[in-house]
CSV table of C-alpha atoms in Angstrom, one decimal:
chain,number,residue,atom,x,y,z
B,1,UNK,CA,68.1,4.1,25.2
B,2,UNK,CA,64.9,5.7,26.5
B,3,UNK,CA,62.7,7.9,24.3
B,4,UNK,CA,63.4,11.7,24.3
B,5,UNK,CA,60.9,14.5,24.2
B,6,UNK,CA,60.3,15.7,20.7
B,7,UNK,CA,61.3,12.3,19.2
B,8,UNK,CA,59.0,10.8,16.5
B,9,UNK,CA,58.0,7.2,17.2
B,10,UNK,CA,55.2,4.9,16.3
B,11,UNK,CA,52.9,2.4,18.0
B,12,UNK,CA,52.4,-0.9,16.2
B,13,UNK,CA,49.6,-3.3,17.0
B,14,UNK,CA,49.8,-7.1,16.3
B,15,UNK,CA,47.9,-6.6,13.1
B,16,UNK,CA,50.7,-4.3,11.8
B,17,UNK,CA,48.7,-1.1,12.0
B,18,UNK,CA,50.8,2.0,13.0
B,19,UNK,CA,49.9,5.1,15.0
B,20,UNK,CA,52.5,7.9,14.8
B,21,UNK,CA,53.3,10.4,17.6
B,22,UNK,CA,55.9,12.9,18.8
B,23,UNK,CA,57.0,12.1,22.4
B,24,UNK,CA,56.1,14.6,25.1
B,25,UNK,CA,56.2,13.9,28.8
B,26,UNK,CA,53.0,15.9,29.2
B,27,UNK,CA,49.5,15.0,28.1
B,28,UNK,CA,49.5,13.7,24.5
B,29,UNK,CA,46.7,13.8,22.0
B,30,UNK,CA,47.2,10.7,19.8
B,31,UNK,CA,45.2,10.3,16.6
B,32,UNK,CA,42.5,7.7,16.9
B,33,UNK,CA,43.5,6.9,20.5
B,34,UNK,CA,42.5,10.0,22.4
B,35,UNK,CA,44.6,11.7,25.2
B,36,UNK,CA,47.4,9.8,26.9
B,37,UNK,CA,49.7,10.7,29.7
B,38,UNK,CA,53.0,11.2,27.9
B,39,UNK,CA,55.1,10.6,31.0
B,40,UNK,CA,54.4,6.9,30.4
B,41,UNK,CA,56.9,7.0,27.5
B,42,UNK,CA,59.7,8.4,29.7
B,43,UNK,CA,61.1,5.1,30.8
B,44,UNK,CA,60.2,3.1,27.7
B,45,UNK,CA,62.8,2.0,25.1
B,46,UNK,CA,62.7,0.8,21.5
B,47,UNK,CA,60.4,-2.2,21.3
B,48,UNK,CA,58.7,-1.7,24.6
B,49,UNK,CA,55.1,-2.7,25.1
B,50,UNK,CA,52.4,-0.3,26.2
B,51,UNK,CA,48.7,-0.7,26.8
B,52,UNK,CA,46.4,2.1,25.6
B,53,UNK,CA,42.6,2.0,25.9
B,54,UNK,CA,42.9,-1.7,26.8
B,55,UNK,CA,44.9,-2.5,23.6
B,56,UNK,CA,48.6,-3.6,23.5
B,57,UNK,CA,51.1,-1.8,21.3
B,58,UNK,CA,54.8,-2.0,20.7
B,59,UNK,CA,56.6,1.4,20.6
B,60,UNK,CA,59.3,1.7,18.0
B,61,UNK,CA,61.8,4.3,16.7
B,62,UNK,CA,61.2,4.5,12.9
B,63,UNK,CA,63.8,3.3,10.5
B,64,UNK,CA,64.2,4.7,7.0
B,65,UNK,CA,61.7,2.3,5.5
B,66,UNK,CA,59.0,3.3,8.0
B,67,UNK,CA,59.7,7.0,7.5
B,68,UNK,CA,59.4,6.6,3.7
B,69,UNK,CA,56.1,4.7,4.0
B,70,UNK,CA,54.6,7.3,6.3
B,71,UNK,CA,55.3,10.4,4.3
B,72,UNK,CA,52.8,13.1,3.5
B,73,UNK,CA,52.5,12.3,-0.1
B,74,UNK,CA,51.8,14.6,-3.1
B,75,UNK,CA,53.9,13.3,-6.0
B,76,UNK,CA,54.4,9.6,-6.2
B,77,UNK,CA,57.5,8.5,-4.3
B,78,UNK,CA,60.3,6.1,-5.3
B,79,UNK,CA,59.5,3.1,-3.1
B,80,UNK,CA,61.9,1.4,-0.7
B,81,UNK,CA,62.7,-1.6,-3.0
B,82,UNK,CA,64.0,0.8,-5.7
B,83,UNK,CA,65.6,3.3,-3.3
B,84,UNK,CA,67.7,0.4,-1.8
B,85,UNK,CA,68.8,-0.6,-5.3
B,86,UNK,CA,69.8,2.9,-6.2
B,87,UNK,CA,71.8,3.4,-3.0
B,88,UNK,CA,73.7,0.1,-3.5
B,89,UNK,CA,74.3,0.4,-7.2
B,90,UNK,CA,75.5,4.1,-6.9
B,91,UNK,CA,77.8,3.2,-3.9
B,92,UNK,CA,76.2,5.9,-1.7
B,93,UNK,CA,77.5,5.8,1.8
B,94,UNK,CA,78.3,8.0,4.8
B,95,UNK,CA,80.3,11.0,3.5
B,96,UNK,CA,79.0,10.8,-0.1
B,97,UNK,CA,77.8,13.9,-1.9
B,98,UNK,CA,74.6,13.3,-3.9
B,99,UNK,CA,72.9,15.5,-6.4
B,100,UNK,CA,69.3,14.5,-6.8
B,101,UNK,CA,66.9,15.7,-9.5
B,102,UNK,CA,63.3,15.7,-8.4
B,103,UNK,CA,62.3,15.8,-4.7
B,104,UNK,CA,58.8,14.7,-5.2
B,105,UNK,CA,57.4,14.0,-1.7
B,106,UNK,CA,60.9,13.4,-0.3
B,107,UNK,CA,60.8,9.6,-0.3
B,108,UNK,CA,64.1,8.9,-2.0
B,109,UNK,CA,65.6,12.0,-0.4
B,110,UNK,CA,64.9,10.4,3.0
B,111,UNK,CA,66.7,7.2,2.0
B,112,UNK,CA,69.6,9.1,0.5
B,113,UNK,CA,70.0,11.3,3.6
B,114,UNK,CA,70.0,8.2,5.9
B,115,UNK,CA,72.8,6.7,3.8
B,116,UNK,CA,75.1,9.8,3.6
B,117,UNK,CA,74.8,11.0,7.2
B,118,UNK,CA,76.5,12.1,9.3
B,119,UNK,CA,79.4,13.1,7.1
B,120,UNK,CA,77.7,13.6,3.6
B,121,UNK,CA,75.1,15.7,2.0
B,122,UNK,CA,72.2,15.6,-0.5
B,123,UNK,CA,71.5,18.5,-2.9
B,124,UNK,CA,68.1,18.3,-4.6
B,125,UNK,CA,67.1,20.2,-7.7
B,126,UNK,CA,63.3,20.4,-7.7
B,127,UNK,CA,61.2,22.0,-10.5
B,128,UNK,CA,58.0,22.6,-8.4
B,129,UNK,CA,58.0,24.9,-5.3
B,130,UNK,CA,55.1,22.9,-3.8
B,131,UNK,CA,57.1,19.7,-4.0
B,132,UNK,CA,60.1,21.4,-2.4
B,133,UNK,CA,57.9,22.6,0.6
B,134,UNK,CA,56.3,19.2,1.1
B,135,UNK,CA,59.7,17.4,0.9
B,136,UNK,CA,61.1,19.8,3.5
B,137,UNK,CA,58.2,19.1,5.8
B,138,UNK,CA,58.7,15.3,5.5
B,139,UNK,CA,62.5,15.5,5.8
B,140,UNK,CA,62.4,17.5,9.0
B,141,UNK,CA,60.7,14.5,10.6
B,142,UNK,CA,63.9,12.5,10.1
B,143,UNK,CA,66.1,15.0,11.9
B,144,UNK,CA,68.5,14.9,8.9
B,145,UNK,CA,67.5,18.1,7.2
B,146,UNK,CA,70.8,19.8,8.2
B,147,UNK,CA,72.4,17.5,5.6
B,148,UNK,CA,70.0,18.6,2.9
B,149,UNK,CA,69.9,21.5,0.4
B,150,UNK,CA,67.1,22.1,-2.0
B,151,UNK,CA,67.4,24.2,-5.1
B,152,UNK,CA,64.3,25.2,-7.0
B,153,UNK,CA,64.8,25.2,-10.8
B,154,UNK,CA,64.7,23.4,-14.1
B,155,UNK,CA,67.4,20.6,-14.2
B,156,UNK,CA,67.8,21.4,-17.9
B,157,UNK,CA,69.2,24.8,-17.2
B,158,UNK,CA,69.5,25.5,-13.4
B,159,UNK,CA,73.0,25.6,-11.8
B,160,UNK,CA,74.0,23.6,-8.7
B,161,UNK,CA,77.2,24.6,-7.0
B,162,UNK,CA,78.2,21.0,-6.1
B,163,UNK,CA,80.5,18.2,-7.3
B,164,UNK,CA,78.8,15.0,-6.6
B,165,UNK,CA,79.8,11.4,-6.2
B,166,UNK,CA,76.4,10.3,-7.5
B,167,UNK,CA,73.7,12.0,-9.7
B,168,UNK,CA,70.2,10.6,-9.3
B,169,UNK,CA,67.6,11.7,-11.8
B,170,UNK,CA,63.8,11.2,-11.3
B,171,UNK,CA,62.4,13.2,-14.2
B,172,UNK,CA,60.5,12.3,-17.4
B,173,UNK,CA,63.2,13.4,-19.8
B,174,UNK,CA,66.6,13.0,-18.1
B,175,UNK,CA,68.5,13.0,-21.3
B,176,UNK,CA,67.7,16.7,-21.7
B,177,UNK,CA,69.4,17.5,-18.5
B,178,UNK,CA,72.6,15.5,-19.1
B,179,UNK,CA,74.5,18.4,-20.7
B,180,UNK,CA,73.6,20.8,-18.0
B,181,UNK,CA,74.5,18.5,-15.1
B,182,UNK,CA,77.4,16.6,-16.6
B,183,UNK,CA,80.1,18.8,-14.9
B,184,UNK,CA,78.4,18.4,-11.5
B,185,UNK,CA,79.4,14.7,-11.5
B,186,UNK,CA,83.0,13.8,-10.6
B,187,UNK,CA,85.0,11.5,-12.9
B,188,UNK,CA,84.3,7.9,-11.8
B,189,UNK,CA,81.0,9.1,-10.2
B,190,UNK,CA,77.8,7.1,-10.7
B,191,UNK,CA,74.6,8.1,-12.3
B,192,UNK,CA,71.1,6.7,-12.0
B,193,UNK,CA,68.0,7.6,-13.9
B,194,UNK,CA,64.5,6.4,-12.8
B,195,UNK,CA,61.9,6.3,-15.5
B,196,UNK,CA,58.5,4.6,-15.8
B,197,UNK,CA,58.4,3.7,-19.4
B,198,UNK,CA,60.5,1.6,-21.8
B,199,UNK,CA,60.8,4.2,-24.5
B,200,UNK,CA,62.2,6.6,-21.8
B,201,UNK,CA,64.7,3.9,-20.7
B,202,UNK,CA,65.9,3.4,-24.2
B,203,UNK,CA,66.4,7.2,-24.7
B,204,UNK,CA,68.5,7.7,-21.5
B,205,UNK,CA,70.6,4.5,-22.1
B,206,UNK,CA,71.4,5.8,-25.6
B,207,UNK,CA,72.1,9.3,-24.3
B,208,UNK,CA,74.5,8.0,-21.6
B,209,UNK,CA,76.4,5.9,-24.1
B,210,UNK,CA,76.6,8.8,-26.6
B,211,UNK,CA,77.9,11.0,-23.7
B,212,UNK,CA,80.7,8.6,-23.0
B,213,UNK,CA,79.4,7.0,-19.8
B,214,UNK,CA,80.7,3.4,-19.2
B,215,UNK,CA,79.1,0.4,-17.6
B,216,UNK,CA,75.6,1.5,-18.6
B,217,UNK,CA,72.9,-1.0,-17.7
B,218,UNK,CA,69.2,-1.1,-17.0
B,219,UNK,CA,67.1,-3.2,-14.6
B,220,UNK,CA,63.7,-3.5,-13.0
B,221,UNK,CA,62.7,-4.7,-9.5
B,222,UNK,CA,59.8,-7.1,-9.0
B,223,UNK,CA,59.0,-7.9,-5.4
B,224,UNK,CA,56.5,-10.5,-4.1
B,225,UNK,CA,55.6,-11.2,-0.5
B,226,UNK,CA,54.8,-14.5,1.1
B,227,UNK,CA,51.7,-15.4,3.2
B,228,UNK,CA,53.1,-17.4,6.1
B,229,UNK,CA,50.5,-19.3,8.3
B,230,UNK,CA,50.8,-22.4,10.5
B,231,UNK,CA,50.8,-25.4,8.2
B,232,UNK,CA,51.0,-23.4,5.0
B,233,UNK,CA,53.1,-20.9,3.1
B,234,UNK,CA,52.1,-19.4,-0.3
B,235,UNK,CA,53.0,-16.4,-2.5
B,236,UNK,CA,50.9,-13.4,-1.9
B,237,UNK,CA,48.1,-12.7,-4.4
B,238,UNK,CA,49.2,-9.1,-4.5
B,239,UNK,CA,52.7,-8.1,-5.4
B,240,UNK,CA,54.7,-4.9,-5.9
B,241,UNK,CA,55.4,-5.3,-9.6
B,242,UNK,CA,56.5,-2.7,-12.0
B,243,UNK,CA,57.3,0.7,-10.5
B,244,UNK,CA,60.0,2.0,-12.8
B,245,UNK,CA,63.1,1.2,-14.7
B,246,UNK,CA,66.5,2.0,-13.2
B,247,UNK,CA,69.4,2.9,-15.5
B,248,UNK,CA,72.9,3.2,-14.2
B,249,UNK,CA,76.3,4.2,-15.5
B,250,UNK,CA,79.7,5.6,-14.6
B,251,UNK,CA,81.3,8.8,-15.8
B,252,UNK,CA,84.7,8.5,-17.5
B,253,UNK,CA,87.5,11.0,-17.1
B,254,UNK,CA,88.5,11.4,-20.7
B,255,UNK,CA,92.1,10.8,-19.8
B,256,UNK,CA,94.1,8.3,-21.9
B,257,UNK,CA,97.4,6.6,-21.0
B,258,UNK,CA,100.3,8.1,-22.9
């Protein structure tokens, strides 16, 4: 399918560098490349090759991972390796309703919206107004902002008028918000807390068990790339190691067989 005007795409060179642009069929000013005749994109499709200023690029529609990696960042984002684990372990899919605590720069929100669309929704409770504004700016790029609601407030006391299939908490003291948000999660719903330190992981695991959550477990993702060259393959010297601890659980209903 050919690119449409207003669509966000990126140019990728053979070295893996990316240049982002919004398609227009008029003259386009592209960062670092100068002015280009936008009508050249009219008949191009995903993966097409284009030559600009004597250099070849491939034109791609961004997927979720590229959108996350290109955000205008303020607060640190939850990276793709952890976002993917959250989505799978919380069984988030099209049609799911998700309550998220902490928008940050909108990284995880972008991944959640991609998973729940077109039939679901994400409702984010964000403490800082600046973070909410930056997240909205980033999420508008995805075209999924119609599935998103942002509520500004403190997760320990603010009210969200939603019953969620999953509750995702990215805050330093999630155990303090459990009482306030407990009723927002349906019975059988899944919870995830993302924390950077082990003492925080211990506190939220204990709090979830004390609150009656079942199947409580914690994990950490370590990701290492490979350097692949003709005649030799080795692990990368650099790796995406510790980013945070992920704690999961399921809410029980409280019902008991007679």
